Amino acid sequence: MIAKLYEDKPTLSFEVFPPKKDGEFEKAYEVLGELGKLQPDYISVTYGAGGSRAGFTVELASYIQNTLHIDAMAHMTCVGSKREDLMQVYRSLAERGVDHVLALRGDRPRDMSDEQFASRDFAHASDMMAFLKENTALHLAGACYPEKHFESFSMESDLNNLKKKQDAGAEFFISQLFLDNDFFYNFLEKAQKKGVSVPICAGIMPITSLKQIGTSISLSGSSVPKAMSDLLATYGDDPEQMRRAGVDYAIRQIRDLRENGVKHIHLYSMNRPKTTAEIVAGIQ
Ligand code: FAD
């Protein structure tokens, strides 16, 4: 049970991704061991696009829960899954004592045909949540988007859909990364007006290399404020300076969030213990 969130006490959690190949688990366990020393309230584990390598997510979540004795949350997506696929993953998690799932629709895999996409069992994350709520004992969380989800026509409709996720069983939300806190503050205000009352964790990703602009940031649909583009222009060619500047930016973002009453911080650790440890030290 990710207790502090339900008790409304401040939390700090991390996100990690599972290895891509079977032979890479030792390295992943080493990374987790280092992250575990920072005593996060929980660690979430991402799920391969379209449900690929679901077993890897289960294995890592189990290691977090049973070896590190830190609460684990497994991400699960439904875009490429049938009901029975989800139930199989659920049973594997339950056998290992993992009872929190971040329930996501996921992005349409490139190799999924129009016919497969149109006949998927779950159209939206809220449909998956309603199914899991009815058929499992899982605690469910969902994703939210301070700058709206890229498929939504408006923030208004995205927030209506967010409320549907709460109604379907989401007990808390984790936000997409954002680099300008004002987006998050505006979002919190609007979500509250729509009746979203469960905790919302602020998703913070340290931008420590120029490469992330072409990957994480463009995929997330988040905008890049001038302060960040200035930083990239100044330090982008020097990997260590850029890393330090990115750590510093994340620390300032988190401090500002906390000063403004945001209790729950979810750090996208990118499986980098050193960078994560520096951020944790900087926000004490
Ligand atoms: P949904 O909540 O279904 O929303 C998708 C779109 O449909 C939105 O535009 C929404 O407004 C709309 N919508 C929602 N419900 C309805 C409805 N009832 N009627 C009409 N429209 C509706 N992807 C992975 O593959 N693996 C991961 O591990 C992963 N982890 C993530 C973690 C976080 C914190 C976040 C923010 C995202 C993560 N993603 C992950 C990416 C995510 O799968 C994509 O952003 C995906 O495009 C949307 O997923 P969702 O659960 O938010 O979808």
Coordinates of C-alpha atoms and ligand atoms in Angstrom, one line a residue:
M1 CA 0.0 0.0 0.0
I2 CA 1.5 3.3 -1.0
A3 CA 0.4 4.6 2.3
K4 CA 1.6 8.2 2.4
L5 CA -0.3 9.2 -0.7
Y6 CA -3.6 8.1 0.9
E7 CA -2.7 9.8 4.1
D8 CA -2.0 13.0 2.1
K9 CA 1.6 13.3 3.4
P10 CA 4.4 14.5 1.1
T11 CA 5.9 11.8 -1.1
L12 CA 8.8 11.4 -3.4
S13 CA 8.7 8.5 -5.9
F14 CA 10.8 7.4 -8.8
E15 CA 10.1 5.9 -12.2
V16 CA 12.4 3.3 -13.8
F17 CA 12.2 1.3 -17.0
P18 CA 12.9 -2.5 -17.3
P19 CA 15.8 -3.9 -19.3
K20 CA 15.3 -4.5 -23.0
K21 CA 17.0 -7.9 -23.0
D22 CA 17.0 -10.9 -20.7
G23 CA 20.7 -10.6 -19.9
E24 CA 20.5 -7.1 -18.5
F25 CA 18.7 -7.7 -15.2
E26 CA 21.9 -7.6 -13.1
K27 CA 22.5 -4.0 -14.2
A28 CA 18.9 -3.1 -13.5
Y29 CA 19.1 -4.6 -10.0
E30 CA 22.3 -2.6 -9.4
V31 CA 20.6 0.6 -10.4
L32 CA 17.6 -0.2 -8.3
G33 CA 19.8 -0.9 -5.3
E34 CA 21.3 2.5 -5.6
L35 CA 17.9 4.2 -6.1
G36 CA 16.5 2.2 -3.1
K37 CA 19.2 3.8 -0.8
L38 CA 17.5 7.2 -1.5
Q39 CA 14.3 5.8 0.3
P40 CA 11.6 6.8 -2.2
D41 CA 8.0 6.2 -1.1
Y42 CA 7.5 4.0 -4.1
I43 CA 9.1 3.1 -7.4
S44 CA 7.1 2.6 -10.6
V45 CA 8.2 0.5 -13.5
T46 CA 7.2 1.3 -17.1
Y47 CA 5.7 -1.1 -19.6
G48 CA 7.0 -1.7 -23.1
A49 CA 5.0 -0.1 -25.9
G50 CA 1.9 -2.2 -26.7
G51 CA 2.5 -4.7 -23.9
S52 CA 5.8 -6.0 -25.2
R53 CA 8.0 -7.5 -22.5
A54 CA 5.3 -7.3 -19.8
G55 CA 7.2 -10.1 -17.9
F56 CA 10.2 -7.7 -17.5
T57 CA 8.0 -5.1 -15.8
V58 CA 6.5 -7.7 -13.5
E59 CA 10.0 -9.1 -12.6
L60 CA 11.4 -5.6 -11.8
A61 CA 8.3 -4.6 -9.8
S62 CA 8.7 -7.9 -7.8
Y63 CA 12.3 -7.1 -7.1
I64 CA 11.4 -3.7 -5.8
Q65 CA 8.6 -5.0 -3.6
N66 CA 10.2 -8.2 -2.3
T67 CA 13.9 -7.7 -2.3
L68 CA 14.2 -3.9 -1.7
H69 CA 11.0 -3.9 0.4
I70 CA 9.9 -0.6 -1.3
D71 CA 6.3 -0.3 -2.6
A72 CA 6.3 -1.0 -6.3
M73 CA 3.8 0.1 -8.9
A74 CA 3.7 -1.6 -12.3
H75 CA 2.6 0.4 -15.4
M76 CA 0.2 -1.5 -17.7
T77 CA -1.1 -0.5 -21.1
C78 CA -4.2 -1.8 -22.8
V79 CA -3.9 -0.6 -26.5
G80 CA -2.4 -4.0 -27.6
S81 CA -4.0 -6.2 -25.0
K82 CA -7.1 -8.3 -24.7
R83 CA -9.0 -8.7 -21.4
E84 CA -7.3 -12.1 -20.7
D85 CA -3.8 -10.6 -21.3
L86 CA -4.4 -8.0 -18.6
M87 CA -5.7 -10.6 -16.2
Q88 CA -2.6 -12.7 -16.8
V89 CA -0.4 -9.8 -15.9
Y90 CA -2.6 -9.0 -12.9
R91 CA -2.2 -12.6 -11.7
S92 CA 1.6 -12.5 -12.0
L93 CA 1.7 -9.2 -10.1
A94 CA -0.7 -10.5 -7.4
E95 CA 1.4 -13.7 -6.9
R96 CA 4.4 -11.4 -6.2
G97 CA 2.5 -9.0 -3.8
V98 CA 2.5 -6.0 -6.2
D99 CA -0.9 -4.4 -5.8
H100 CA -0.6 -1.0 -7.5
V101 CA -0.9 -0.5 -11.2
L102 CA -0.6 2.7 -13.3
A103 CA -3.3 1.9 -15.8
L104 CA -2.6 3.5 -19.2
R105 CA -4.1 3.2 -22.7
G106 CA -0.6 3.4 -24.3
D107 CA 0.3 4.7 -27.7
R108 CA -0.7 2.8 -30.8
P109 CA 2.3 0.6 -31.9
R110 CA 3.6 1.3 -35.4
D111 CA 2.9 -2.2 -36.5
M112 CA -0.7 -2.3 -35.4
S113 CA -3.2 -2.4 -38.3
D114 CA -6.3 -0.2 -38.5
E115 CA -8.4 -3.3 -38.0
Q116 CA -6.5 -4.4 -34.8
F117 CA -6.7 -0.8 -33.5
A118 CA -10.4 -0.5 -34.1
S119 CA -11.2 -3.9 -32.5
R120 CA -9.2 -3.4 -29.3
D121 CA -10.9 -4.5 -26.1
F122 CA -10.4 -1.1 -24.3
A123 CA -10.7 2.2 -26.1
H124 CA -9.5 4.3 -23.2
A125 CA -7.6 4.0 -20.0
S126 CA -10.9 4.6 -18.1
D127 CA -12.4 1.5 -19.7
M128 CA -9.4 -0.6 -18.6
M129 CA -9.7 0.9 -15.1
A130 CA -13.4 0.0 -14.8
F131 CA -12.5 -3.6 -15.9
L132 CA -9.6 -3.9 -13.5
K133 CA -11.7 -2.4 -10.6
E134 CA -14.4 -4.9 -11.2
N135 CA -12.1 -8.0 -11.7
T136 CA -9.1 -7.4 -9.5
A137 CA -8.0 -6.2 -6.1
L138 CA -5.6 -3.7 -7.6
H139 CA -5.1 -0.1 -6.4
L140 CA -5.2 2.0 -9.6
A141 CA -3.5 5.2 -10.7
G142 CA -3.7 7.0 -14.0
A143 CA -1.8 9.5 -16.1
C144 CA -2.6 13.2 -16.5
Y145 CA -1.3 15.9 -18.8
P146 CA -0.7 19.5 -17.5
E147 CA -0.4 20.7 -21.2
K148 CA -3.2 18.4 -22.3
H149 CA -2.8 15.0 -24.1
F150 CA -1.7 15.5 -27.7
E151 CA -4.9 13.8 -29.1
S152 CA -7.3 16.1 -27.2
F153 CA -8.9 19.1 -28.9
S154 CA -8.9 21.1 -25.7
M155 CA -7.9 21.0 -22.1
E156 CA -11.6 21.1 -21.3
S157 CA -12.3 17.7 -23.0
D158 CA -9.0 16.2 -21.6
L159 CA -10.1 17.2 -18.1
N160 CA -13.5 15.7 -18.6
N161 CA -11.8 12.5 -19.5
L162 CA -9.5 12.7 -16.5
K163 CA -12.6 12.9 -14.3
K164 CA -13.9 9.7 -16.0
K165 CA -10.7 8.0 -14.9
Q166 CA -11.2 9.1 -11.3
D167 CA -14.8 7.8 -11.5
A168 CA -13.6 4.5 -13.0
G169 CA -11.3 3.9 -10.0
A170 CA -8.1 5.9 -10.3
E171 CA -6.9 6.6 -6.7
F172 CA -4.3 9.1 -7.8
F173 CA -2.7 10.6 -10.9
I174 CA 0.9 11.1 -12.1
S175 CA 1.5 13.9 -14.5
Q176 CA 3.4 13.9 -17.8
L177 CA 6.7 15.8 -17.5
F178 CA 6.5 19.6 -17.6
L179 CA 9.3 22.2 -17.6
D180 CA 7.3 25.3 -16.6
N181 CA 5.6 25.0 -13.2
D182 CA 2.9 27.4 -14.2
F183 CA 1.4 24.8 -16.5
F184 CA 1.1 22.5 -13.5
Y185 CA -0.5 25.1 -11.2
N186 CA -3.1 26.1 -13.9
F187 CA -3.8 22.4 -14.5
L188 CA -4.3 21.7 -10.8
E189 CA -6.8 24.6 -10.5
K190 CA -8.8 23.5 -13.5
A191 CA -8.8 19.8 -12.5
Q192 CA -10.1 20.7 -9.1
K193 CA -12.9 22.7 -10.7
K194 CA -13.8 19.6 -12.7
G195 CA -14.2 17.6 -9.5
V196 CA -10.8 15.8 -9.6
S197 CA -10.2 15.3 -5.9
V198 CA -7.6 12.5 -5.7
P199 CA -3.9 13.3 -5.3
I200 CA -2.0 14.5 -8.3
C201 CA 1.8 13.7 -8.4
A202 CA 4.0 16.2 -10.3
G203 CA 6.1 14.3 -12.9
I204 CA 9.6 15.8 -13.0
M205 CA 12.2 14.7 -15.6
P206 CA 15.7 16.1 -15.3
I207 CA 16.8 17.3 -18.8
T208 CA 20.5 16.4 -18.7
S209 CA 21.3 16.1 -22.4
L210 CA 20.5 17.8 -25.7
K211 CA 19.4 14.4 -27.0
Q212 CA 16.3 14.4 -24.7
I213 CA 14.8 17.3 -26.7
G214 CA 14.5 14.9 -29.7
T215 CA 13.2 12.0 -27.6
S216 CA 11.5 12.4 -24.2
I217 CA 10.4 16.0 -24.7
S218 CA 9.0 15.7 -28.3
L219 CA 7.3 12.4 -27.4
S220 CA 5.7 14.0 -24.3
G221 CA 4.3 17.0 -26.2
S222 CA 5.6 19.3 -23.4
S223 CA 6.8 22.7 -24.3
V224 CA 10.3 24.0 -23.8
P225 CA 10.4 27.3 -21.9
K226 CA 13.0 29.9 -22.7
A227 CA 14.9 29.2 -19.5
M228 CA 15.4 25.6 -20.6
S229 CA 16.3 26.5 -24.3
D230 CA 18.9 29.0 -23.0
L231 CA 20.4 26.3 -20.8
L232 CA 20.5 23.9 -23.7
A233 CA 22.1 26.5 -26.0
T234 CA 24.8 27.3 -23.3
Y235 CA 25.7 23.8 -22.1
G236 CA 24.3 21.4 -24.8
D237 CA 27.8 20.6 -26.2
D238 CA 29.3 19.8 -22.8
P239 CA 27.8 16.6 -21.4
E240 CA 28.9 17.0 -17.8
Q241 CA 28.0 20.8 -17.6
M242 CA 24.6 20.0 -19.2
R243 CA 24.0 17.2 -16.7
R244 CA 24.7 19.5 -13.8
A245 CA 22.6 22.3 -15.3
G246 CA 19.7 19.9 -15.8
V247 CA 20.0 18.7 -12.2
D248 CA 19.9 22.2 -11.0
Y249 CA 16.9 23.1 -13.1
A250 CA 15.0 20.0 -11.7
I251 CA 15.9 21.0 -8.1
R252 CA 14.6 24.5 -8.7
Q253 CA 11.4 23.2 -10.2
I254 CA 10.8 20.9 -7.3
R255 CA 11.6 23.5 -4.6
D256 CA 9.2 25.9 -6.3
L257 CA 6.5 23.2 -6.4
R258 CA 6.9 22.4 -2.8
E259 CA 6.9 26.1 -1.8
N260 CA 3.6 26.3 -3.7
G261 CA 2.0 23.5 -1.8
V262 CA 2.6 20.6 -4.2
K263 CA 3.1 17.5 -2.0
H264 CA 3.7 14.7 -4.4
I265 CA 6.8 14.5 -6.6
H266 CA 7.4 11.7 -9.1
L267 CA 10.9 11.8 -10.5
Y268 CA 11.6 10.2 -13.9
S269 CA 14.9 8.7 -12.8
M270 CA 15.8 7.5 -16.3
N271 CA 17.6 4.7 -14.4
R272 CA 20.4 7.1 -13.4
P273 CA 21.2 6.9 -9.7
K274 CA 23.8 9.6 -9.6
T275 CA 21.6 12.2 -11.2
T276 CA 18.7 11.1 -9.0
A277 CA 20.8 11.2 -5.8
E278 CA 22.0 14.8 -6.6
I279 CA 18.4 15.9 -7.1
V280 CA 17.3 14.3 -3.9
A281 CA 20.2 15.9 -2.0
G282 CA 19.3 19.3 -3.5
I283 CA 15.7 19.2 -2.3
Q284 CA 16.3 18.2 1.3
Ligands
FAD1 P1 -6.3 7.9 -21.9 O1 -6.6 8.3 -20.6 O2 -7.2 6.9 -22.6 O3 -6.3 9.2 -22.9 C1 -5.9 9.2 -24.2 C2 -6.7 10.2 -25.0 O4 -8.0 9.8 -25.1 C3 -6.7 11.6 -24.4 O5 -6.7 12.6 -25.4 C4 -8.0 11.6 -23.6 O6 -8.5 12.9 -23.4 C5 -8.9 10.8 -24.5 N1 -9.9 10.0 -23.7 C6 -9.7 9.4 -22.5 N2 -10.8 8.8 -22.1 C7 -11.8 9.1 -23.0 C8 -13.1 8.8 -23.1 N3 -13.8 8.0 -22.2 N4 -13.8 9.2 -24.2 C9 -13.2 9.9 -25.2 N5 -11.9 10.3 -25.1 C10 -11.2 9.9 -24.0 N6 3.2 4.5 -22.2 C11 3.7 3.2 -22.3 O7 3.6 2.6 -23.3 N7 4.3 2.6 -21.2 C12 4.4 3.2 -20.0 O8 4.9 2.7 -19.0 C13 3.9 4.6 -19.9 N8 4.0 5.2 -18.7 C14 3.5 6.5 -18.6 C15 3.5 7.2 -17.4 C16 3.0 8.5 -17.2 C17 3.1 9.2 -15.9 C18 2.5 9.1 -18.4 C19 2.0 10.5 -18.2 C20 2.4 8.5 -19.6 C21 2.9 7.2 -19.7 N9 2.9 6.5 -21.0 C22 3.3 5.2 -21.0 C23 2.4 7.1 -22.2 C24 0.8 6.9 -22.4 O9 0.6 5.6 -22.7 C25 0.4 7.8 -23.5 O10 0.5 9.2 -23.2 C26 -1.0 7.5 -24.2 O11 -1.0 8.2 -25.4 C27 -2.2 7.9 -23.4 O12 -2.4 7.1 -22.3 P2 -3.5 7.4 -21.2 O13 -3.6 6.3 -20.2 O14 -3.3 8.8 -20.7 O15 -4.8 7.4 -22.1

